[in-house]
Amino acid sequence: MGWILPRRMGRSRSAVVRRIRYRTPSEPRRSPAQAAGRRGGLGFPLQTNARGSELNVIHSTLNEQRVAMHLPAHVIVNVRRLRSLATLALVLMPVLFLLYWLSPQSLGFVAPTVPGGVAWGSLSAGQQWMARLLSLIPLAVAAWAVWRLRTLLDCYARGEIFSLAAIGHVAGVGKAWLVWVGVNMVLEPITSVLMTWHLPQGERMLAVRLDSDALIAALLGSTLWVMSWVMKAGRRAVRENEQFI
């Protein structure tokens, strides 16, 4: 005969199912090979009845759900403040972009890769619109990074620290930083050619720039991306340890 004993692990909502089987006096003793075959490849009992299968499904489902952690009140307050700042940044970024490009001549437009800069009034209408469109690309990538950061902080505010959603947002922020660095490296030479195309031959430029800001951003993005791998591996290890108990 057998019993199904659910067991709680701390505050986690996941249940570990264990099956205990006792041999009756009339039942013949099984050989070690038969016992290993019944237990499966890892030597742990297999659930063969309907009730055990149902509990195994519940166990797997609960493991996939987000497990909320009870964070201290001051931590939640600080996380919510950072989330508000990220929301404010998402609102201000397009506003500042529009204000800049509505009157770039009054703000002193300067192409960063061209020595001495380029006067905005010397550019044709096509060059001006191309400059606006090209500058939209890094702005969109930066907004994507801030949005993923805000979503990550939203998960933290709910206590979801090691959920799959939170880990995915950590990886998303890192990828966004790396994409932002790559986009700027590609757009710099394109912008320099566009801004000097109207100049006489010999004065046109193709410039490439890699500064410390780009290196720091690339390092930060790579670190966050690797951290997401480590967090996912740790989460997987915890789940495997729960199944072995």
mmCIF file of C-alpha atoms in Angstrom:
data_model
loop_
_atom_site.group_PDB
_atom_site.id
_atom_site.type_symbol
_atom_site.label_atom_id
_atom_site.label_comp_id
_atom_site.label_asym_id
_atom_site.label_seq_id
_atom_site.Cartn_x
_atom_site.Cartn_y
_atom_site.Cartn_z
ATOM 1 C CA MET A 1 0.000 0.000 0.000
ATOM 2 C CA GLY A 2 1.136 3.560 -0.431
ATOM 3 C CA TRP A 3 0.587 7.112 0.771
ATOM 4 C CA ILE A 4 1.073 10.507 -0.923
ATOM 5 C CA LEU A 5 2.613 12.994 1.490
ATOM 6 C CA PRO A 6 2.782 16.667 0.367
ATOM 7 C CA ARG A 7 5.443 18.673 2.081
ATOM 8 C CA ARG A 8 5.831 22.457 2.344
ATOM 9 C CA MET A 9 9.216 24.057 1.730
ATOM 10 C CA GLY A 10 9.460 27.219 3.868
ATOM 11 C CA ARG A 11 7.221 29.958 2.524
ATOM 12 C CA SER A 12 7.289 28.709 -1.036
ATOM 13 C CA ARG A 13 3.972 27.692 -2.582
ATOM 14 C CA SER A 14 5.550 24.760 -4.396
ATOM 15 C CA ALA A 15 4.956 21.297 -2.947
ATOM 16 C CA VAL A 16 7.363 18.396 -3.068
ATOM 17 C CA VAL A 17 5.601 15.076 -3.496
ATOM 18 C CA ARG A 18 7.116 12.017 -1.931
ATOM 19 C CA ARG A 19 5.800 8.493 -2.184
ATOM 20 C CA ILE A 20 6.492 6.033 0.621
ATOM 21 C CA ARG A 21 5.822 2.368 -0.092
ATOM 22 C CA TYR A 22 5.895 -0.449 2.434
ATOM 23 C CA ARG A 23 6.169 -4.103 1.491
ATOM 24 C CA THR A 24 3.475 -6.353 2.888
ATOM 25 C CA PRO A 25 4.508 -9.745 4.350
ATOM 26 C CA SER A 26 2.908 -11.608 1.439
ATOM 27 C CA GLU A 27 4.647 -9.485 -1.191
ATOM 28 C CA PRO A 28 7.875 -10.920 -2.600
ATOM 29 C CA ARG A 29 11.065 -8.967 -2.128
ATOM 30 C CA ARG A 30 12.197 -7.147 -5.272
ATOM 31 C CA SER A 31 15.703 -7.337 -6.592
ATOM 32 C CA PRO A 32 17.917 -4.204 -6.691
ATOM 33 C CA ALA A 33 17.559 -4.079 -10.478
ATOM 34 C CA GLN A 34 13.756 -4.145 -10.232
ATOM 35 C CA ALA A 35 13.824 -1.470 -7.558
ATOM 36 C CA ALA A 36 16.095 0.746 -9.670
ATOM 37 C CA GLY A 37 13.848 0.254 -12.686
ATOM 38 C CA ARG A 38 10.796 1.279 -10.687
ATOM 39 C CA ARG A 39 12.570 4.271 -9.263
ATOM 40 C CA GLY A 40 13.762 5.606 -12.594
ATOM 41 C CA GLY A 41 17.126 6.782 -13.861
ATOM 42 C CA LEU A 42 17.957 9.025 -10.884
ATOM 43 C CA GLY A 43 16.838 6.493 -8.270
ATOM 44 C CA PHE A 44 13.815 8.476 -7.041
ATOM 45 C CA PRO A 45 10.271 7.093 -6.773
ATOM 46 C CA LEU A 46 8.059 7.493 -9.817
ATOM 47 C CA GLN A 47 4.405 8.470 -9.415
ATOM 48 C CA THR A 48 2.306 5.808 -11.086
ATOM 49 C CA ASN A 49 -1.163 6.431 -9.690
ATOM 50 C CA ALA A 50 -3.565 9.132 -10.822
ATOM 51 C CA ARG A 51 -3.306 11.099 -7.591
ATOM 52 C CA GLY A 52 0.475 11.228 -7.754
ATOM 53 C CA SER A 53 0.413 12.365 -11.376
ATOM 54 C CA GLU A 54 -2.032 15.125 -10.500
ATOM 55 C CA LEU A 55 0.146 16.360 -7.654
ATOM 56 C CA ASN A 56 3.212 16.290 -9.891
ATOM 57 C CA VAL A 57 1.408 18.521 -12.391
ATOM 58 C CA ILE A 58 0.455 20.921 -9.598
ATOM 59 C CA HIS A 59 4.063 20.917 -8.376
ATOM 60 C CA SER A 60 5.401 21.826 -11.824
ATOM 61 C CA THR A 61 2.759 24.511 -12.316
ATOM 62 C CA LEU A 62 3.506 26.188 -8.996
ATOM 63 C CA ASN A 63 7.220 26.178 -9.738
ATOM 64 C CA GLU A 64 6.584 28.093 -12.956
ATOM 65 C CA GLN A 65 4.518 30.733 -11.192
ATOM 66 C CA ARG A 66 6.071 33.875 -9.756
ATOM 67 C CA VAL A 67 7.020 33.588 -6.116
ATOM 68 C CA ALA A 68 6.662 36.916 -4.345
ATOM 69 C CA MET A 69 9.116 37.869 -1.619
ATOM 70 C CA HIS A 70 8.264 40.094 1.324
ATOM 71 C CA LEU A 71 10.664 43.020 0.991
ATOM 72 C CA PRO A 72 11.186 45.616 3.734
ATOM 73 C CA ALA A 73 8.984 48.681 3.493
ATOM 74 C CA HIS A 74 11.866 51.121 2.937
ATOM 75 C CA VAL A 75 13.182 48.993 0.063
ATOM 76 C CA ILE A 76 9.792 49.017 -1.648
ATOM 77 C CA VAL A 77 9.564 52.802 -1.199
ATOM 78 C CA ASN A 78 12.971 53.336 -2.822
ATOM 79 C CA VAL A 79 12.112 50.992 -5.683
ATOM 80 C CA ARG A 80 8.892 52.882 -6.332
ATOM 81 C CA ARG A 81 10.779 56.185 -6.345
ATOM 82 C CA LEU A 82 13.188 54.855 -8.945
ATOM 83 C CA ARG A 83 10.239 53.607 -10.964
ATOM 84 C CA SER A 84 8.714 57.101 -10.863
ATOM 85 C CA LEU A 85 12.004 58.594 -12.073
ATOM 86 C CA ALA A 86 12.086 56.096 -14.934
ATOM 87 C CA THR A 87 8.525 57.047 -15.868
ATOM 88 C CA LEU A 88 9.461 60.729 -15.796
ATOM 89 C CA ALA A 89 12.453 60.019 -18.034
ATOM 90 C CA LEU A 90 10.201 58.252 -20.549
ATOM 91 C CA VAL A 91 8.017 61.365 -20.701
ATOM 92 C CA LEU A 92 10.849 63.913 -20.869
ATOM 93 C CA MET A 93 12.956 62.162 -23.507
ATOM 94 C CA PRO A 94 10.608 62.739 -26.485
ATOM 95 C CA VAL A 95 9.705 66.222 -25.223
ATOM 96 C CA LEU A 96 13.343 67.323 -25.073
ATOM 97 C CA PHE A 97 13.958 65.739 -28.459
ATOM 98 C CA LEU A 98 11.156 67.755 -30.051
ATOM 99 C CA LEU A 99 12.264 70.977 -28.354
ATOM 100 C CA TYR A 100 15.797 70.515 -29.629
ATOM 101 C CA TRP A 101 14.889 69.811 -33.245
ATOM 102 C CA LEU A 102 12.239 72.536 -33.460
ATOM 103 C CA SER A 103 14.969 75.180 -33.237
ATOM 104 C CA PRO A 104 18.410 73.562 -33.501
ATOM 105 C CA GLN A 105 19.975 76.755 -34.834
ATOM 106 C CA SER A 106 19.190 78.594 -31.587
ATOM 107 C CA LEU A 107 20.630 75.748 -29.529
ATOM 108 C CA GLY A 108 23.831 75.626 -31.529
ATOM 109 C CA PHE A 109 23.694 72.440 -33.579
ATOM 110 C CA VAL A 110 27.088 70.756 -33.723
ATOM 111 C CA ALA A 111 27.981 67.459 -35.391
ATOM 112 C CA PRO A 112 30.079 65.728 -32.701
ATOM 113 C CA THR A 113 32.304 63.833 -35.154
ATOM 114 C CA VAL A 114 33.159 66.856 -37.309
ATOM 115 C CA PRO A 115 35.965 69.117 -36.059
ATOM 116 C CA GLY A 116 34.634 72.634 -35.590
ATOM 117 C CA GLY A 117 31.032 71.539 -36.024
ATOM 118 C CA VAL A 118 28.618 72.277 -38.847
ATOM 119 C CA ALA A 119 26.267 75.240 -38.990
ATOM 120 C CA TRP A 120 22.632 74.136 -39.155
ATOM 121 C CA GLY A 121 21.782 76.865 -41.630
ATOM 122 C CA SER A 122 24.353 75.576 -44.117
ATOM 123 C CA LEU A 123 22.556 72.225 -44.448
ATOM 124 C CA SER A 124 19.904 71.609 -47.049
ATOM 125 C CA ALA A 125 16.357 70.654 -46.097
ATOM 126 C CA GLY A 126 17.048 67.023 -46.990
ATOM 127 C CA GLN A 127 20.145 66.934 -44.792
ATOM 128 C CA GLN A 128 18.237 68.480 -41.909
ATOM 129 C CA TRP A 129 15.452 65.897 -42.102
ATOM 130 C CA MET A 130 17.961 63.064 -42.415
ATOM 131 C CA ALA A 131 19.709 64.313 -39.285
ATOM 132 C CA ARG A 132 16.375 64.330 -37.429
ATOM 133 C CA LEU A 133 15.495 60.812 -38.563
ATOM 134 C CA LEU A 134 18.913 59.390 -37.724
ATOM 135 C CA SER A 135 18.807 60.885 -34.248
ATOM 136 C CA LEU A 136 15.481 59.130 -33.644
ATOM 137 C CA ILE A 137 17.182 55.708 -33.704
ATOM 138 C CA PRO A 138 19.382 56.091 -30.588
ATOM 139 C CA LEU A 139 16.504 57.883 -28.855
ATOM 140 C CA ALA A 140 14.220 54.900 -29.490
ATOM 141 C CA VAL A 141 16.856 52.478 -28.182
ATOM 142 C CA ALA A 142 17.394 54.594 -25.063
ATOM 143 C CA ALA A 143 13.630 54.744 -24.469
ATOM 144 C CA TRP A 144 13.490 50.961 -24.840
ATOM 145 C CA ALA A 145 16.216 50.583 -22.195
ATOM 146 C CA VAL A 146 14.421 52.918 -19.769
ATOM 147 C CA TRP A 147 11.124 51.117 -20.355
ATOM 148 C CA ARG A 148 12.685 47.718 -19.594
ATOM 149 C CA LEU A 149 14.262 49.234 -16.476
ATOM 150 C CA ARG A 150 10.904 50.603 -15.351
ATOM 151 C CA THR A 151 9.251 47.209 -15.899
ATOM 152 C CA LEU A 152 12.028 45.551 -13.895
ATOM 153 C CA LEU A 153 11.473 47.989 -11.024
ATOM 154 C CA ASP A 154 7.755 47.258 -11.243
ATOM 155 C CA CYS A 155 8.510 43.558 -10.706
ATOM 156 C CA TYR A 156 10.737 44.399 -7.750
ATOM 157 C CA ALA A 157 8.010 46.573 -6.225
ATOM 158 C CA ARG A 158 5.694 43.528 -6.283
ATOM 159 C CA GLY A 159 8.355 41.384 -4.626
ATOM 160 C CA GLU A 160 9.183 39.391 -7.769
ATOM 161 C CA ILE A 161 12.959 39.224 -7.500
ATOM 162 C CA PHE A 162 13.842 35.917 -9.138
ATOM 163 C CA SER A 163 10.805 35.400 -11.352
ATOM 164 C CA LEU A 164 11.310 34.632 -15.019
ATOM 165 C CA ALA A 165 9.809 38.016 -15.911
ATOM 166 C CA ALA A 166 12.249 39.927 -13.689
ATOM 167 C CA ILE A 167 15.238 37.970 -14.999
ATOM 168 C CA GLY A 168 14.090 38.639 -18.550
ATOM 169 C CA HIS A 169 13.930 42.374 -17.861
ATOM 170 C CA VAL A 170 17.467 42.338 -16.425
ATOM 171 C CA ALA A 171 18.651 40.753 -19.665
ATOM 172 C CA GLY A 172 16.565 43.245 -21.644
ATOM 173 C CA VAL A 173 18.214 46.244 -19.993
ATOM 174 C CA GLY A 174 21.660 44.810 -20.718
ATOM 175 C CA LYS A 175 20.798 44.110 -24.352
ATOM 176 C CA ALA A 176 19.378 47.614 -24.751
ATOM 177 C CA TRP A 177 22.640 49.170 -23.538
ATOM 178 C CA LEU A 178 24.657 47.033 -25.954
ATOM 179 C CA VAL A 179 22.339 47.909 -28.841
ATOM 180 C CA TRP A 180 22.601 51.597 -27.947
ATOM 181 C CA VAL A 181 26.405 51.428 -28.106
ATOM 182 C CA GLY A 182 26.307 49.576 -31.428
ATOM 183 C CA VAL A 183 23.791 51.991 -32.948
ATOM 184 C CA ASN A 184 25.893 55.007 -31.995
ATOM 185 C CA MET A 185 29.033 53.435 -33.431
ATOM 186 C CA VAL A 186 27.246 52.823 -36.745
ATOM 187 C CA LEU A 187 25.513 56.206 -36.904
ATOM 188 C CA GLU A 188 28.606 58.293 -36.145
ATOM 189 C CA PRO A 189 30.286 57.746 -39.546
ATOM 190 C CA ILE A 190 26.940 58.049 -41.354
ATOM 191 C CA THR A 191 26.229 61.346 -39.615
ATOM 192 C CA SER A 192 29.689 62.725 -40.357
ATOM 193 C CA VAL A 193 29.311 61.945 -44.072
ATOM 194 C CA LEU A 194 25.812 63.418 -44.153
ATOM 195 C CA MET A 195 26.809 66.625 -42.363
ATOM 196 C CA THR A 196 29.773 67.292 -44.683
ATOM 197 C CA TRP A 197 28.295 66.106 -47.979
ATOM 198 C CA HIS A 198 27.597 69.681 -49.109
ATOM 199 C CA LEU A 199 31.228 70.717 -48.594
ATOM 200 C CA PRO A 200 33.744 70.720 -51.467
ATOM 201 C CA GLN A 201 35.749 67.600 -52.173
ATOM 202 C CA GLY A 202 38.655 67.254 -49.792
ATOM 203 C CA GLU A 203 36.644 68.697 -46.901
ATOM 204 C CA ARG A 204 34.134 65.864 -46.576
ATOM 205 C CA MET A 205 34.753 63.565 -43.648
ATOM 206 C CA LEU A 206 34.165 60.006 -42.531
ATOM 207 C CA ALA A 207 34.706 59.938 -38.781
ATOM 208 C CA VAL A 208 34.494 57.095 -36.261
ATOM 209 C CA ARG A 209 34.452 57.730 -32.538
ATOM 210 C CA LEU A 210 34.776 55.378 -29.580
ATOM 211 C CA ASP A 211 34.937 57.191 -26.254
ATOM 212 C CA SER A 212 34.906 56.168 -22.618
ATOM 213 C CA ASP A 213 31.136 56.649 -22.340
ATOM 214 C CA ALA A 214 30.553 53.984 -24.974
ATOM 215 C CA LEU A 215 32.975 51.597 -23.272
ATOM 216 C CA ILE A 216 31.294 52.073 -19.885
ATOM 217 C CA ALA A 217 27.853 51.556 -21.415
ATOM 218 C CA ALA A 218 29.047 48.387 -23.179
ATOM 219 C CA LEU A 219 30.572 47.079 -19.940
ATOM 220 C CA LEU A 220 27.382 47.823 -18.020
ATOM 221 C CA GLY A 221 25.197 46.129 -20.625
ATOM 222 C CA SER A 222 27.428 43.050 -20.757
ATOM 223 C CA THR A 223 27.440 42.794 -16.960
ATOM 224 C CA LEU A 224 23.649 42.921 -16.730
ATOM 225 C CA TRP A 225 23.292 40.348 -19.485
ATOM 226 C CA VAL A 226 25.679 37.930 -17.766
ATOM 227 C CA MET A 227 23.915 38.547 -14.450
ATOM 228 C CA SER A 228 20.647 37.412 -16.019
ATOM 229 C CA TRP A 229 22.318 34.134 -17.057
ATOM 230 C CA VAL A 230 23.593 33.617 -13.507
ATOM 231 C CA MET A 231 20.179 34.383 -11.998
ATOM 232 C CA LYS A 232 18.464 31.980 -14.378
ATOM 233 C CA ALA A 233 21.001 29.240 -13.610
ATOM 234 C CA GLY A 234 20.535 29.802 -9.878
ATOM 235 C CA ARG A 235 16.771 29.623 -10.221
ATOM 236 C CA ARG A 236 17.085 26.360 -12.138
ATOM 237 C CA ALA A 237 19.406 24.928 -9.474
ATOM 238 C CA VAL A 238 16.933 25.796 -6.704
ATOM 239 C CA ARG A 239 14.131 24.043 -8.570
ATOM 240 C CA GLU A 240 16.264 20.933 -9.055
ATOM 241 C CA ASN A 241 17.180 20.877 -5.360
ATOM 242 C CA GLU A 242 13.507 21.095 -4.409
ATOM 243 C CA GLN A 243 12.735 18.076 -6.562
ATOM 244 C CA PHE A 244 15.494 16.025 -4.902
ATOM 245 C CA ILE A 245 14.183 16.607 -1.378
#
